[in-house]
Short mmCIF file of C-alpha atoms in Angstrom, two decimals:
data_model
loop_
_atom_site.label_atom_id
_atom_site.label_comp_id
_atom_site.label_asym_id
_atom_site.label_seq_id
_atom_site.Cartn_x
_atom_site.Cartn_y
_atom_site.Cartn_z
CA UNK R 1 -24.00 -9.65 10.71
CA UNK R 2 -22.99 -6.61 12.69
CA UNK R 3 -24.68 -3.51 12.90
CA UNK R 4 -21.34 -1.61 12.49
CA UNK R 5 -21.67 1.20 9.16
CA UNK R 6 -18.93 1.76 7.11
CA UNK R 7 -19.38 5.50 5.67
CA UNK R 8 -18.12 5.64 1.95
CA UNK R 9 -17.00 8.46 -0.37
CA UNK R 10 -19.52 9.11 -2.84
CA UNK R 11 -16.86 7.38 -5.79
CA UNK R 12 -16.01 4.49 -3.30
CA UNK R 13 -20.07 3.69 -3.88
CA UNK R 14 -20.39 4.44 -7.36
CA UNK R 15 -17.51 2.15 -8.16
CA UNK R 16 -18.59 -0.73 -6.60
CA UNK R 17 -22.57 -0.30 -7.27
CA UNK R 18 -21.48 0.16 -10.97
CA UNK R 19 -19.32 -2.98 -10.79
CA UNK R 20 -22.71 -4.52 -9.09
CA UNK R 21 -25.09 -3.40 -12.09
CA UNK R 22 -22.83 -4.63 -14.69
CA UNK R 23 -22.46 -7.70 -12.61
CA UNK R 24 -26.03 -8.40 -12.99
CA UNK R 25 -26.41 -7.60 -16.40
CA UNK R 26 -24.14 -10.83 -16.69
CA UNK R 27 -26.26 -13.12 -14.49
CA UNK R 28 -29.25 -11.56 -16.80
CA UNK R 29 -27.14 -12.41 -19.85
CA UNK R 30 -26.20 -16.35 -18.98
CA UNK R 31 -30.35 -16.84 -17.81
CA UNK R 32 -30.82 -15.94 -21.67
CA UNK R 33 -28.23 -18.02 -22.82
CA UNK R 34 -29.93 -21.56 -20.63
CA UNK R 35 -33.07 -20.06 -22.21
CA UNK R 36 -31.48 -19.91 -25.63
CA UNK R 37 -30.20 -23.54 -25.39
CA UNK R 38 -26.31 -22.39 -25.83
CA UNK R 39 -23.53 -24.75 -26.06
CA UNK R 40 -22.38 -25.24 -22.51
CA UNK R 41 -18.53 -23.86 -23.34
CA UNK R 42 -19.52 -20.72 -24.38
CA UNK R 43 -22.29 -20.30 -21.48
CA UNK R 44 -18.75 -21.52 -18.90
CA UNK R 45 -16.86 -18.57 -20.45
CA UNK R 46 -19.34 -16.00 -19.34
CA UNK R 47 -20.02 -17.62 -15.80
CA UNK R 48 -16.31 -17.58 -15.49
CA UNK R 49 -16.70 -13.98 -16.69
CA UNK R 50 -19.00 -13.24 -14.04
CA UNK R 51 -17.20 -14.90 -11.27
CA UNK R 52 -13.90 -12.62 -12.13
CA UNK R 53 -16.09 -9.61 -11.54
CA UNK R 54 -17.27 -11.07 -8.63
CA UNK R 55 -13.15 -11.55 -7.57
CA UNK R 56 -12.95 -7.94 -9.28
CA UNK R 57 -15.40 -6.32 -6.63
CA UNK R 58 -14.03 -8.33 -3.75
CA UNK R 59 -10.79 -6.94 -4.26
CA UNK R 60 -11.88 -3.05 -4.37
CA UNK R 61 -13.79 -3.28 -1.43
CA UNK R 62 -11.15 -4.96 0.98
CA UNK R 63 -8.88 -2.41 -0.07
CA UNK R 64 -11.25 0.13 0.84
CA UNK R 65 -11.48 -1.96 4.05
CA UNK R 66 -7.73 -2.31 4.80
CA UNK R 67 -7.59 1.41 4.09
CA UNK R 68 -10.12 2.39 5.89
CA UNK R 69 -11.59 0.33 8.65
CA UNK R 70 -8.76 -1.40 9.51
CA UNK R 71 -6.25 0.94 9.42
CA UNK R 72 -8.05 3.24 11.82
CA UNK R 73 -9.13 0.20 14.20
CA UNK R 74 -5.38 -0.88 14.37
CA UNK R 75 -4.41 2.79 15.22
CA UNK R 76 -7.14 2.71 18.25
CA UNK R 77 -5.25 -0.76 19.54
CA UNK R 78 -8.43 -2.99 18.33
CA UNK R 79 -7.18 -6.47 17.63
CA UNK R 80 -10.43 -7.86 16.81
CA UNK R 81 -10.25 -6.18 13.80
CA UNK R 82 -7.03 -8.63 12.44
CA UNK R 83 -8.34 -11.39 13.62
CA UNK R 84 -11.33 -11.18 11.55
CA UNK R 85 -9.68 -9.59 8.53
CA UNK R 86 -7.35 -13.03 8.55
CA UNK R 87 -10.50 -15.31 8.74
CA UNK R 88 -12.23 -13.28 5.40
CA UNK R 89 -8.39 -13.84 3.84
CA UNK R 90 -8.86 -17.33 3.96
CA UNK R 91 -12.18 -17.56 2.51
CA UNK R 92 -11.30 -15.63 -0.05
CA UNK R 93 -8.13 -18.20 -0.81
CA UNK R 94 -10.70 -20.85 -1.37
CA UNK D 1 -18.65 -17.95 -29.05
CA UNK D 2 -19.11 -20.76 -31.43
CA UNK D 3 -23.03 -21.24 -32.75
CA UNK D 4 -23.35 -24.75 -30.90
CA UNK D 5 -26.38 -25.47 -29.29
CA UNK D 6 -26.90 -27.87 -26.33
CA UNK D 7 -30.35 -29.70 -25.54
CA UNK D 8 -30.97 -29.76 -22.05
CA UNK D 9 -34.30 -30.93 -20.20
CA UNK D 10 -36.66 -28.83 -19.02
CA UNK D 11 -35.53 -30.18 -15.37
CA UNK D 12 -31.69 -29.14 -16.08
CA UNK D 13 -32.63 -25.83 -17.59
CA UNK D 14 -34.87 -25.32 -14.36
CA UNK D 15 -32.19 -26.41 -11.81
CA UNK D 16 -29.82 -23.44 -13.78
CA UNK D 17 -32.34 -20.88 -14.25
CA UNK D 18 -33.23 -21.13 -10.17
CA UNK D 19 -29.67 -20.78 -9.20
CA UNK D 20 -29.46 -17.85 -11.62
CA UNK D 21 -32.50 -16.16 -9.86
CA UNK D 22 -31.46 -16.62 -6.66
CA UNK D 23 -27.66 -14.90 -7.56
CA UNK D 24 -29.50 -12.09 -9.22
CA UNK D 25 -31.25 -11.47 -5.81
CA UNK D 26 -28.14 -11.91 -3.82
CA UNK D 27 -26.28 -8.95 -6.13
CA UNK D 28 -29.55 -6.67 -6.12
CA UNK D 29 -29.17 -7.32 -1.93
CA UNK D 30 -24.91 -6.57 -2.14
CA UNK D 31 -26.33 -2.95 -4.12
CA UNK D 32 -28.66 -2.34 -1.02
CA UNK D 33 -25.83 -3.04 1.31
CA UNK D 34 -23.32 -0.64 -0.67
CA UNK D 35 -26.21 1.99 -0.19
CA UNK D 36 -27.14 1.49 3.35
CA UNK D 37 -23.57 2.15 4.43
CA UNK D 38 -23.16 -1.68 5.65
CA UNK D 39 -19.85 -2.57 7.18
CA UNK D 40 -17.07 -3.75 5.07
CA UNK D 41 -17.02 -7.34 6.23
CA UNK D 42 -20.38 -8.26 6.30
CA UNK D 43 -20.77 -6.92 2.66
CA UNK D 44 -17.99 -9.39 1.86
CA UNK D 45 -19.47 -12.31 3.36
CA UNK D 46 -22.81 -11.92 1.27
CA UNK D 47 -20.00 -11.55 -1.91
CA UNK D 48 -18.50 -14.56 -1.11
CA UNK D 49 -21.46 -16.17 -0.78
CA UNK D 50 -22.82 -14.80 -4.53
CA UNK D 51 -18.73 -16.35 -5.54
CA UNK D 52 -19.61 -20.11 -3.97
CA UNK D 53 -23.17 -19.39 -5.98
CA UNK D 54 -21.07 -18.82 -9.19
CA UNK D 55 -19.46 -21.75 -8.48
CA UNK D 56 -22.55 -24.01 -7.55
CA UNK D 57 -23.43 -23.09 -11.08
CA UNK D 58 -20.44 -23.71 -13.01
CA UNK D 59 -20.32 -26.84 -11.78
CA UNK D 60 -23.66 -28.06 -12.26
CA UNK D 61 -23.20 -26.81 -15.67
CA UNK D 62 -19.69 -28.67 -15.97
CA UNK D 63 -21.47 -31.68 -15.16
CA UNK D 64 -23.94 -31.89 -17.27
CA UNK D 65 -20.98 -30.64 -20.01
CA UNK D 66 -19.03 -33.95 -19.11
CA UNK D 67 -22.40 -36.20 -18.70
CA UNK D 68 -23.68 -35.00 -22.32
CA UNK D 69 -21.86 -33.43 -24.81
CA UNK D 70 -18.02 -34.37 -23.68
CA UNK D 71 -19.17 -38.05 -23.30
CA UNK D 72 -20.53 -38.01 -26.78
CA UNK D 73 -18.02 -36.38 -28.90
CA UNK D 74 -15.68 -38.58 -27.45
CA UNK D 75 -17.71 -41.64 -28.39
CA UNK D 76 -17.96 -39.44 -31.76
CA UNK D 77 -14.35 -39.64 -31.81
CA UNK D 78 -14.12 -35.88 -31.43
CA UNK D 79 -10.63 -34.70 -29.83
CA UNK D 80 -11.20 -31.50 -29.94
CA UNK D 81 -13.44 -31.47 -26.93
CA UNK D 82 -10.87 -32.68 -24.99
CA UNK D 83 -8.75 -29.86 -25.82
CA UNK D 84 -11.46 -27.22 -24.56
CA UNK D 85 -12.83 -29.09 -21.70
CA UNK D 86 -8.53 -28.81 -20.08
CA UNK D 87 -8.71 -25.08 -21.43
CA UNK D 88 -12.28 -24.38 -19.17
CA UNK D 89 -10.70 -26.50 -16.68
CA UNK D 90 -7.85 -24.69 -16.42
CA UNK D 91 -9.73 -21.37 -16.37
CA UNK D 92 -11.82 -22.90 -13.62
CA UNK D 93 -8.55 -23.61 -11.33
CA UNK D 94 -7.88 -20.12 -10.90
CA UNK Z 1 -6.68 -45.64 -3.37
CA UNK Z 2 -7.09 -47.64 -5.95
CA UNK Z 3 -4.76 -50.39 -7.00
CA UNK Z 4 -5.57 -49.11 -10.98
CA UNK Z 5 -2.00 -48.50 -12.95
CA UNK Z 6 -1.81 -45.48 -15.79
CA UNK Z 7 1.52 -46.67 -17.91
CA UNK Z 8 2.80 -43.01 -19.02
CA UNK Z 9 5.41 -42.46 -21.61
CA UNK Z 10 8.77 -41.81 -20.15
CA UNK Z 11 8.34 -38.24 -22.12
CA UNK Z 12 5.64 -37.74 -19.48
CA UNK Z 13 7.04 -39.46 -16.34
CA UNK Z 14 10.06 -36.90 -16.89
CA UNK Z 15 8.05 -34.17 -17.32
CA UNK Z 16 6.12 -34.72 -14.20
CA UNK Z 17 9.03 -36.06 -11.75
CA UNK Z 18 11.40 -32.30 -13.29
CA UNK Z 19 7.95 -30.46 -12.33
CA UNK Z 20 8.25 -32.30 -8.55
CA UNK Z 21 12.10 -32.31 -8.16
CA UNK Z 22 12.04 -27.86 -9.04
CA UNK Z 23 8.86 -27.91 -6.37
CA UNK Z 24 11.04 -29.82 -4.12
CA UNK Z 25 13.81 -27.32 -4.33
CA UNK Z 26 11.40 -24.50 -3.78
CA UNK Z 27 10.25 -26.24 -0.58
CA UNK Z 28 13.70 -26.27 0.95
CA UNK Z 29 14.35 -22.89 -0.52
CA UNK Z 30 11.41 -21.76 2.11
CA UNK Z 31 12.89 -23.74 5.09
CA UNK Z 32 15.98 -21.80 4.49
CA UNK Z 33 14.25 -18.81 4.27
CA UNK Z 34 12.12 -19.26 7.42
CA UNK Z 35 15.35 -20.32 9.28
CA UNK Z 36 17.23 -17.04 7.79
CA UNK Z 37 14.18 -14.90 9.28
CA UNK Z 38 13.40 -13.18 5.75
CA UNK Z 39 10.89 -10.60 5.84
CA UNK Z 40 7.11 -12.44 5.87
CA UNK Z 41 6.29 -10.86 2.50
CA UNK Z 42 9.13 -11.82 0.67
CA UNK Z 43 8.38 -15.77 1.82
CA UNK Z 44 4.96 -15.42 0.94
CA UNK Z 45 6.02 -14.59 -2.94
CA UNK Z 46 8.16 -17.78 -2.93
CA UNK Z 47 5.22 -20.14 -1.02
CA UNK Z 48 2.62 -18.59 -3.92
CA UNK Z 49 5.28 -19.16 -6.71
CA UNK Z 50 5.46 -23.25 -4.93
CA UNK Z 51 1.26 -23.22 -4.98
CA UNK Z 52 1.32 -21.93 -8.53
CA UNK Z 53 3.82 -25.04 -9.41
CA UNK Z 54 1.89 -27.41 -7.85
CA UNK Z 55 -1.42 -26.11 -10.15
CA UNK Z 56 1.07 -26.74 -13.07
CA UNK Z 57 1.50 -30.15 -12.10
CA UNK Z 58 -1.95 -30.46 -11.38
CA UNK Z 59 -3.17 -29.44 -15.11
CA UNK Z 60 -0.53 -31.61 -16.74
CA UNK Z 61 -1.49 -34.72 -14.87
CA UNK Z 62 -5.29 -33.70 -15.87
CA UNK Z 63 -4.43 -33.29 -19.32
CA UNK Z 64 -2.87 -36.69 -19.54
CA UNK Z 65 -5.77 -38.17 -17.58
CA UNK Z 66 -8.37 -36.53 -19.65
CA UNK Z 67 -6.92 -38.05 -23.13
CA UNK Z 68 -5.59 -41.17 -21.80
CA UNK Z 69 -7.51 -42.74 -19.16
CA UNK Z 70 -10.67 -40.73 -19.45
CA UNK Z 71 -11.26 -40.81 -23.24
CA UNK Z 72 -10.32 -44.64 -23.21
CA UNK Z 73 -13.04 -45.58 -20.44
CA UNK Z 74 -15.70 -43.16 -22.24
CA UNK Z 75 -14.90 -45.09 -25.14
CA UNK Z 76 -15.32 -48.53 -23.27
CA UNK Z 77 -18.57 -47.50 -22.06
CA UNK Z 78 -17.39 -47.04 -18.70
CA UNK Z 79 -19.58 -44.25 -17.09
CA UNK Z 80 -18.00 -43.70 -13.42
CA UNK Z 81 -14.82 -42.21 -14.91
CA UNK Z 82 -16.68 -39.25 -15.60
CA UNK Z 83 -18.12 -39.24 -12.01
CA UNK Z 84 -14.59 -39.33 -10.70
CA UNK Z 85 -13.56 -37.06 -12.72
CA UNK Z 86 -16.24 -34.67 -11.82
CA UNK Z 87 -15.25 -34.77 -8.12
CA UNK Z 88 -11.76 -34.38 -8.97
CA UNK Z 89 -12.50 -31.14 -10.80
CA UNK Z 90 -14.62 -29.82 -7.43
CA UNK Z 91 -11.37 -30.43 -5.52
CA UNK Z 92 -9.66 -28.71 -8.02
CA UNK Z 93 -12.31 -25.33 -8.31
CA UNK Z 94 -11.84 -24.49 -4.65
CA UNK F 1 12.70 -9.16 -2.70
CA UNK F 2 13.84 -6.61 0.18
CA UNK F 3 16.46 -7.36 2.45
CA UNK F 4 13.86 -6.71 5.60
CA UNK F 5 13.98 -9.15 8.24
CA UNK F 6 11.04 -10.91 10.35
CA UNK F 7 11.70 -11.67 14.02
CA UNK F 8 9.96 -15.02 14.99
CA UNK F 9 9.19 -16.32 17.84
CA UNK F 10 10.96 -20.14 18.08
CA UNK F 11 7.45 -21.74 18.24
CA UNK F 12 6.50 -20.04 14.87
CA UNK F 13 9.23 -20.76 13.29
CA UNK F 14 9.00 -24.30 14.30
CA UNK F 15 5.17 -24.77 13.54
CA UNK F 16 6.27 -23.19 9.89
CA UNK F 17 9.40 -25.82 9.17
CA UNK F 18 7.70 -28.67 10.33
CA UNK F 19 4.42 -27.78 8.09
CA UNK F 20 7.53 -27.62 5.02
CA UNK F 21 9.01 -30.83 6.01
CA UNK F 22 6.04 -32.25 5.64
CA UNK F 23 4.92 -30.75 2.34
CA UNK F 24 8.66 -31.82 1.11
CA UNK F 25 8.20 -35.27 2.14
CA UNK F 26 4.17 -35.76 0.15
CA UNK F 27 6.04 -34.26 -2.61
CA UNK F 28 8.71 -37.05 -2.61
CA UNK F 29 5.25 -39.62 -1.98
CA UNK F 30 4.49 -38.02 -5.21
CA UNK F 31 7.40 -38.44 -7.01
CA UNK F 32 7.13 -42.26 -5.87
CA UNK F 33 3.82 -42.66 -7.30
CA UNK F 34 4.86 -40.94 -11.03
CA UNK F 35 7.84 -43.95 -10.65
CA UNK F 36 5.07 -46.69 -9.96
CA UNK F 37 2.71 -45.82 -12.73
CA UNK F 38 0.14 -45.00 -10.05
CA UNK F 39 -3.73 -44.44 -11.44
CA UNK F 40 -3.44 -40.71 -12.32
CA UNK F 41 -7.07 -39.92 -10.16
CA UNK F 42 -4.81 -41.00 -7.21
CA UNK F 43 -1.95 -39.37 -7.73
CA UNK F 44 -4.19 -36.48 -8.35
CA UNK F 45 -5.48 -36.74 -4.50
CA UNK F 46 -2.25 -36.40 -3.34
CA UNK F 47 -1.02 -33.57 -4.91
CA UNK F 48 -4.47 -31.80 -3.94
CA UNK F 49 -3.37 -32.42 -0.39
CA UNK F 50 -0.14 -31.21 -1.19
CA UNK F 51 -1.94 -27.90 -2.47
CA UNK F 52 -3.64 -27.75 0.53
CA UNK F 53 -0.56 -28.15 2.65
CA UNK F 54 1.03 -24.71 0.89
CA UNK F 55 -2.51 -23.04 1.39
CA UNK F 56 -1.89 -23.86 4.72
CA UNK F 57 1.42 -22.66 5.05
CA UNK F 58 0.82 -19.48 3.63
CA UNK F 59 -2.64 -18.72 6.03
CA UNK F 60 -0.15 -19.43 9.37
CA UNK F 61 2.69 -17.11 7.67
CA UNK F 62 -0.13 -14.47 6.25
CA UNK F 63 -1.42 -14.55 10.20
CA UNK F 64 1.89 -13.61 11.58
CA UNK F 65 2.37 -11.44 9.24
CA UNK F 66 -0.52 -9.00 9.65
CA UNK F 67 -0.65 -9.41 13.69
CA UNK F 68 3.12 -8.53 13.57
CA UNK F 69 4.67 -6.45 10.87
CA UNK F 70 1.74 -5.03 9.51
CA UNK F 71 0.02 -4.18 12.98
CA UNK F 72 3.33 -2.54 13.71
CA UNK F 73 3.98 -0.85 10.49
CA UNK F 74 0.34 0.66 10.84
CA UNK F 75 0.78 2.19 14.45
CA UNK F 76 3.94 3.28 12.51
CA UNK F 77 1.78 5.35 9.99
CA UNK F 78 3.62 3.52 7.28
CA UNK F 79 1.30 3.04 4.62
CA UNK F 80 3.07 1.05 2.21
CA UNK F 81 2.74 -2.10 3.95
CA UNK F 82 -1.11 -1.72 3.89
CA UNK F 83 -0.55 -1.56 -0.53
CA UNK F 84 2.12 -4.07 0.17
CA UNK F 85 -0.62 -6.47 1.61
CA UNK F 86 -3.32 -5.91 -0.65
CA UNK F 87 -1.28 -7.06 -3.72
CA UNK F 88 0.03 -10.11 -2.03
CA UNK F 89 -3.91 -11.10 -1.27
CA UNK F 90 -5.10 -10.21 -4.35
CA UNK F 91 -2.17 -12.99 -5.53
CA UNK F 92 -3.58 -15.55 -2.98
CA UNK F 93 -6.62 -15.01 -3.81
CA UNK F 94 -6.05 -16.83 -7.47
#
């Protein structure tokens, strides 16, 4: 991990932090259902559920990075920046 | 959500509940990172990580889908199952 | 590999090989576009549009697999299927 | 699709062709197998592979892409390729 600080808009954080809570109001949910002894279908749907808003989140906040960070580092002449961009692309192909 | 119930052991329901705990942490950490201003990138490499913990759980819970209750309604002579399993499956693929 | 046969119906074995001979057009489709120097984005609709067939393909196969061969072996009491199987689905997840 | 055009380099566009021959020639392998009744698990290998081929295919072409026409597009101040981008990862990333 870097020590670099991205500095978001008010919104920008709201939107993902709400995205977060509901996120683990999901986990909370599917620890009830294992508790609960649900069929194993309906417990996939919801984990499936949960990994969307994972996907969901993901996706907002690289766009806030491709606006933001990397648009501006480009515009300086950093090339660092793409190179790492392309190597969190692929993970996020996996 | 059907009314099905599975029977799992206490070891199963352990091994799911854990990996459910540790997510939860890993979200409550990606909420401390959206409010400390952490940069972009490394807020998406703890995400990804929470996605592969999705998926650490959805197949562990897939397993013991295809282990217990597939195995048996199939022995049952159940075809429906079959039908739902490729529907999850499918789901799972994307 | 195994030296295990699946005998599909020739319903299926034409379904599958029209599935491969459209993915094989889409493949030479690319060349031509790579050799016509086509703008990068435009390819990469085409190359997802080629993944996306080969996941069709994929979750045919499966669902032939899962009520032929895999129901069959369940029902003969043969246990590794399902192990396969499993690993097959991991490949499949990421 | 636009009518925009991407410069390569010869070595590119070589290193992208030869990755697409050899994509065109597992699918024909695959065809091959459907024809010989091969076990469906193994057939299923191959076209995993195959998947992993156009995964492939589309990192070296997304890599290109975003060190060349999107770099350039930046310094540009177009912003539409950044928008552009984002949609076409958000499609990969399925």
């Amino acid at each position: 991990m870097t020590h670099k600080k991205t500095v978001r808009t008010e919104a920008q954080k709201k939107a993902l932090t709400n995205r977060l809570k509901r996120l683990e109001g999901q986990i909370r949910g599917l620890e009830k259902m294992i508790e609960d002894d649900v069929y194993c279908n309906d417990i996939l749907q919801q984990s499936m559920s949960a990994a969307s808003a994972i996907d969901g989140f993901n996706q907002e906040l690289l766009g806030y990075h491709l606006k933001g960070c990397v648009t501006e580092s480009i515009r300086e002449g950093d090339e660092e920046v793409v190179e790492e961009l392309l190597k969190t692309i692929r993970k996020l192909m996996k």
